[in-house]
Amino acid sequence: MRVAGIDIGSRYIKFAVIEDGRVVSFEKNETGHDPLNTCRSMIERAAGVRPVRIVATGYGRYLMEIHGDIPAITEIKAVARGAKSLFPSCRTVVDIGGQDTKVVALDERGMVTGFEMNDRCAAGTGKFLEIMARTLGYTIEDFGKSCEAGNTDVKINSMCTVFAESEVVGLIAKGVPREEIAAAIHDSITGRVMSLMKRVGLDDDIVFAGGCARNICLATLLEKRIEKPVHICEAPEMLAALGAALYA
């Protein structure tokens, strides 16, 4: 039986199709100004065969529930299910998305026992990384490769994206090398994640989910801070969509 999960995030829509427990296709598109039609197009292209059941998650999940008669679950449940399916021993999930950061605690059965979320400000999220990369003249793909994790004494102190960008502009004006500023930005994000992790509690094994898990500097800093390995799958941005598909 072919089923699917669609994760309608603030920056990207992810669509995962599974059949007999195996991922048969995964597609990712920018959310844009018309996410409903983007979702419909992705569903229609579902490897040529429309899934018999679809579950939605993410910021825009109710859009599909209202206009597409597709049931919805929270991204907390979805990412936990997706992470547990690929890493059976997973007990903690760190998910840095486009506009929020989540830390989710699981029990041995994969049930959510607690979570913390930073969704009041874009600081420490994927959007924050995009803004800072652009300010420093990097592509988002190269940003994490541009600096050595922890190799700086520079600090970014502001908890606000706008003020943090002003700090970065000020550091550039002082002649601070952009590699050091980039390292400071990554260190600042990791500090915010660690504060969430401390409130949830930290159990092995830890899975890093979301598109920001592709950032090698963030992954390295997390491992250094928690002094434990962090598991990252081949397509970390897929985990919530995969989890929704497994619920389907």
CSV table of C-alpha atoms in Angstrom, one decimal:
chain,number,residue,atom,x,y,z
A,1,MET,CA,0.0,0.0,0.0
A,2,ARG,CA,1.3,3.4,-1.0
A,3,VAL,CA,0.9,6.2,1.6
A,4,ALA,CA,2.5,9.7,2.0
A,5,GLY,CA,3.3,12.5,4.3
A,6,ILE,CA,3.5,16.2,3.4
A,7,ASP,CA,5.4,18.6,5.6
A,8,ILE,CA,4.3,22.2,4.9
A,9,GLY,CA,7.0,24.3,6.5
A,10,SER,CA,7.5,28.0,6.5
A,11,ARG,CA,10.3,27.8,3.9
A,12,TYR,CA,9.9,24.5,2.2
A,13,ILE,CA,7.3,21.8,1.5
A,14,LYS,CA,8.5,18.2,1.7
A,15,PHE,CA,6.6,15.3,0.4
A,16,ALA,CA,7.6,11.7,1.2
A,17,VAL,CA,5.9,8.6,-0.3
A,18,ILE,CA,6.4,5.2,1.2
A,19,GLU,CA,5.3,1.7,0.1
A,20,ASP,CA,5.6,-1.3,2.3
A,21,GLY,CA,7.7,0.7,4.7
A,22,ARG,CA,10.1,1.8,2.1
A,23,VAL,CA,10.6,5.4,0.8
A,24,VAL,CA,9.9,5.4,-2.9
A,25,SER,CA,10.0,9.1,-3.6
A,26,PHE,CA,10.9,12.4,-1.8
A,27,GLU,CA,10.3,15.9,-3.2
A,28,LYS,CA,11.1,19.3,-1.8
A,29,ASN,CA,9.9,22.7,-3.1
A,30,GLU,CA,9.9,26.2,-1.7
A,31,THR,CA,6.7,27.0,0.1
A,32,GLY,CA,6.3,30.3,-1.9
A,33,HIS,CA,3.1,32.4,-2.0
A,34,ASP,CA,0.7,29.6,-3.0
A,35,PRO,CA,1.5,26.6,-0.9
A,36,LEU,CA,-1.9,24.9,-1.5
A,37,ASN,CA,-1.4,24.6,-5.3
A,38,THR,CA,2.3,23.6,-4.7
A,39,CYS,CA,1.1,20.8,-2.4
A,40,ARG,CA,-1.6,19.7,-4.9
A,41,SER,CA,1.0,19.5,-7.7
A,42,MET,CA,3.4,17.5,-5.6
A,43,ILE,CA,0.7,15.0,-4.7
A,44,GLU,CA,-0.3,14.7,-8.4
A,45,ARG,CA,3.3,13.9,-9.3
A,46,ALA,CA,3.6,11.2,-6.6
A,47,ALA,CA,5.7,8.8,-8.6
A,48,GLY,CA,2.9,8.4,-11.0
A,49,VAL,CA,0.5,6.7,-8.5
A,50,ARG,CA,-1.5,8.8,-6.0
A,51,PRO,CA,-1.1,7.5,-2.5
A,52,VAL,CA,-4.2,5.9,-0.9
A,53,ARG,CA,-3.8,7.9,2.2
A,54,ILE,CA,-1.9,11.2,3.1
A,55,VAL,CA,-1.2,12.9,6.4
A,56,ALA,CA,-0.1,16.5,6.7
A,57,THR,CA,2.2,18.2,9.2
A,58,GLY,CA,4.1,21.4,9.6
A,59,TYR,CA,3.0,25.1,9.8
A,60,GLY,CA,0.6,24.7,6.9
A,61,ARG,CA,-0.9,21.4,7.9
A,62,TYR,CA,-4.4,22.8,8.4
A,63,LEU,CA,-4.4,24.2,4.9
A,64,MET,CA,-4.5,20.7,3.6
A,65,GLU,CA,-6.9,19.6,6.3
A,66,ILE,CA,-9.4,22.3,5.3
A,67,HIS,CA,-9.0,22.4,1.5
A,68,GLY,CA,-7.7,18.9,0.8
A,69,ASP,CA,-9.6,16.7,3.4
A,70,ILE,CA,-6.2,15.4,4.5
A,71,PRO,CA,-5.8,14.7,8.3
A,72,ALA,CA,-3.0,16.6,10.1
A,73,ILE,CA,-0.7,15.9,13.0
A,74,THR,CA,1.8,18.2,14.8
A,75,GLU,CA,5.4,18.4,13.6
A,76,ILE,CA,6.4,17.2,17.0
A,77,LYS,CA,4.7,13.9,16.5
A,78,ALA,CA,5.8,13.7,12.9
A,79,VAL,CA,9.6,14.3,13.4
A,80,ALA,CA,9.6,12.0,16.4
A,81,ARG,CA,8.1,9.1,14.4
A,82,GLY,CA,10.4,9.8,11.4
A,83,ALA,CA,13.5,9.9,13.6
A,84,LYS,CA,12.5,6.7,15.5
A,85,SER,CA,11.9,4.8,12.3
A,86,LEU,CA,15.5,5.4,11.0
A,87,PHE,CA,17.2,5.4,14.4
A,88,PRO,CA,15.4,2.9,16.6
A,89,SER,CA,17.4,3.8,19.7
A,90,CYS,CA,16.6,7.6,19.3
A,91,ARG,CA,15.6,9.3,22.6
A,92,THR,CA,16.2,13.0,21.7
A,93,VAL,CA,15.5,14.8,18.4
A,94,VAL,CA,16.9,18.3,17.7
A,95,ASP,CA,15.0,19.8,14.8
A,96,ILE,CA,16.2,23.2,13.4
A,97,GLY,CA,13.6,24.4,10.9
A,98,GLY,CA,13.1,27.5,8.8
A,99,GLN,CA,11.5,29.6,11.6
A,100,ASP,CA,11.6,27.5,14.7
A,101,THR,CA,13.8,25.2,16.7
A,102,LYS,CA,12.4,22.1,18.5
A,103,VAL,CA,13.9,19.6,20.9
A,104,VAL,CA,11.8,16.5,21.5
A,105,ALA,CA,12.3,13.8,24.1
A,106,LEU,CA,11.1,10.2,23.4
A,107,ASP,CA,10.7,7.2,25.5
A,108,GLU,CA,11.9,3.7,24.5
A,109,ARG,CA,8.7,3.1,22.5
A,110,GLY,CA,9.2,6.3,20.6
A,111,MET,CA,6.4,8.2,22.3
A,112,VAL,CA,6.9,11.9,22.9
A,113,THR,CA,7.5,12.6,26.6
A,114,GLY,CA,8.3,16.3,26.4
A,115,PHE,CA,9.5,19.0,24.1
A,116,GLU,CA,10.7,22.6,24.0
A,117,MET,CA,10.3,25.0,21.1
A,118,ASN,CA,11.7,28.4,20.2
A,119,ASP,CA,9.2,30.0,17.8
A,120,ARG,CA,9.0,33.5,19.0
A,121,CYS,CA,12.0,34.8,17.1
A,122,ALA,CA,13.8,33.6,14.0
A,123,ALA,CA,17.1,33.8,15.7
A,124,GLY,CA,18.7,30.4,15.8
A,125,THR,CA,16.7,29.0,12.9
A,126,GLY,CA,17.2,28.3,9.2
A,127,LYS,CA,16.0,31.8,8.2
A,128,PHE,CA,18.5,33.3,10.6
A,129,LEU,CA,21.3,31.3,8.9
A,130,GLU,CA,20.1,32.5,5.5
A,131,ILE,CA,20.1,36.1,6.6
A,132,MET,CA,23.6,35.9,8.2
A,133,ALA,CA,25.0,34.0,5.2
A,134,ARG,CA,23.8,36.6,2.8
A,135,THR,CA,25.2,39.4,5.0
A,136,LEU,CA,28.6,37.8,5.0
A,137,GLY,CA,28.5,37.0,1.3
A,138,TYR,CA,28.1,33.2,1.5
A,139,THR,CA,25.6,30.9,-0.1
A,140,ILE,CA,23.7,28.9,2.5
A,141,GLU,CA,25.3,25.7,1.1
A,142,ASP,CA,28.8,27.0,1.8
A,143,PHE,CA,28.1,28.8,5.0
A,144,GLY,CA,28.7,25.8,7.3
A,145,LYS,CA,31.9,24.9,5.4
A,146,SER,CA,33.3,28.5,5.8
A,147,CYS,CA,34.4,28.3,9.4
A,148,GLU,CA,36.0,26.0,11.9
A,149,ALA,CA,33.7,25.1,14.7
A,150,GLY,CA,34.6,26.9,17.9
A,151,ASN,CA,37.6,28.6,16.3
A,152,THR,CA,36.8,32.2,17.4
A,153,ASP,CA,36.7,34.5,20.4
A,154,VAL,CA,34.1,36.7,18.7
A,155,LYS,CA,30.6,36.7,20.3
A,156,ILE,CA,27.2,37.4,18.9
A,157,ASN,CA,25.1,38.6,21.9
A,158,SER,CA,21.8,39.6,20.5
A,159,MET,CA,18.8,37.3,20.7
A,160,CYS,CA,17.0,39.2,17.9
A,161,THR,CA,17.7,38.5,14.2
A,162,VAL,CA,17.6,42.2,13.3
A,163,PHE,CA,20.0,43.3,16.1
A,164,ALA,CA,22.2,40.3,15.5
A,165,GLU,CA,22.6,41.3,11.9
A,166,SER,CA,23.5,44.8,13.1
A,167,GLU,CA,26.2,43.2,15.3
A,168,VAL,CA,27.5,41.4,12.3
A,169,VAL,CA,27.6,44.5,10.2
A,170,GLY,CA,29.5,46.3,13.0
A,171,LEU,CA,32.1,43.4,13.2
A,172,ILE,CA,32.6,43.6,9.4
A,173,ALA,CA,33.2,47.4,9.7
A,174,LYS,CA,35.9,46.7,12.4
A,175,GLY,CA,37.7,44.4,10.0
A,176,VAL,CA,37.0,41.1,11.8
A,177,PRO,CA,37.5,38.2,9.3
A,178,ARG,CA,34.2,36.9,8.0
A,179,GLU,CA,35.3,33.3,8.9
A,180,GLU,CA,35.5,34.3,12.5
A,181,ILE,CA,32.1,36.0,12.4
A,182,ALA,CA,30.6,33.0,10.7
A,183,ALA,CA,32.0,30.8,13.5
A,184,ALA,CA,30.5,33.1,16.1
A,185,ILE,CA,27.1,32.9,14.4
A,186,HIS,CA,27.1,29.1,14.5
A,187,ASP,CA,28.3,29.2,18.1
A,188,SER,CA,25.4,31.5,19.0
A,189,ILE,CA,22.8,29.2,17.4
A,190,THR,CA,24.3,26.2,19.2
A,191,GLY,CA,24.0,28.0,22.5
A,192,ARG,CA,20.3,28.6,21.9
A,193,VAL,CA,19.8,24.9,21.0
A,194,MET,CA,21.6,23.9,24.2
A,195,SER,CA,19.3,26.0,26.3
A,196,LEU,CA,16.3,24.1,24.9
A,197,MET,CA,18.1,20.7,25.4
A,198,LYS,CA,18.8,21.5,29.0
A,199,ARG,CA,15.1,22.2,29.7
A,200,VAL,CA,14.0,18.9,28.0
A,201,GLY,CA,16.8,16.7,29.3
A,202,LEU,CA,19.3,14.9,27.2
A,203,ASP,CA,19.2,11.2,26.6
A,204,ASP,CA,21.0,9.1,24.0
A,205,ASP,CA,20.7,8.6,21.1
A,206,ILE,CA,20.4,12.1,19.6
A,207,VAL,CA,19.1,12.7,16.1
A,208,PHE,CA,19.6,16.0,14.3
A,209,ALA,CA,16.7,16.7,12.0
A,210,GLY,CA,15.7,19.5,9.6
A,211,GLY,CA,17.6,21.2,6.7
A,212,CYS,CA,20.1,22.8,9.1
A,213,ALA,CA,21.4,19.4,10.0
A,214,ARG,CA,23.2,19.6,6.6
A,215,ASN,CA,25.3,22.4,8.1
A,216,ILE,CA,28.6,20.6,9.1
A,217,CYS,CA,29.6,23.4,11.5
A,218,LEU,CA,26.4,23.2,13.5
A,219,ALA,CA,26.6,19.4,13.7
A,220,THR,CA,30.2,19.5,14.9
A,221,LEU,CA,29.4,22.2,17.5
A,222,LEU,CA,26.5,20.2,18.8
A,223,GLU,CA,28.6,17.2,19.3
A,224,LYS,CA,31.3,19.2,21.0
A,225,ARG,CA,28.8,20.9,23.4
A,226,ILE,CA,27.0,17.7,24.4
A,227,GLU,CA,30.0,15.5,24.2
A,228,LYS,CA,28.0,12.8,22.5
A,229,PRO,CA,27.6,11.7,18.9
A,230,VAL,CA,24.7,13.1,16.9
A,231,HIS,CA,23.0,11.0,14.3
A,232,ILE,CA,22.1,12.6,10.9
A,233,CYS,CA,20.4,10.8,8.1
A,234,GLU,CA,21.0,11.3,4.4
A,235,ALA,CA,18.0,13.7,4.0
A,236,PRO,CA,17.5,15.2,7.4
A,237,GLU,CA,14.8,17.6,6.1
A,238,MET,CA,12.7,14.6,5.2
A,239,LEU,CA,12.1,13.2,8.7
A,240,ALA,CA,8.8,15.1,9.5
A,241,ALA,CA,7.3,14.1,6.1
A,242,LEU,CA,8.5,10.6,6.6
A,243,GLY,CA,6.9,10.5,10.1
A,244,ALA,CA,3.6,11.8,8.7
A,245,ALA,CA,3.7,9.1,6.0
A,246,LEU,CA,4.2,6.5,8.7
A,247,TYR,CA,1.2,7.8,10.6
A,248,ALA,CA,-0.7,7.5,7.3
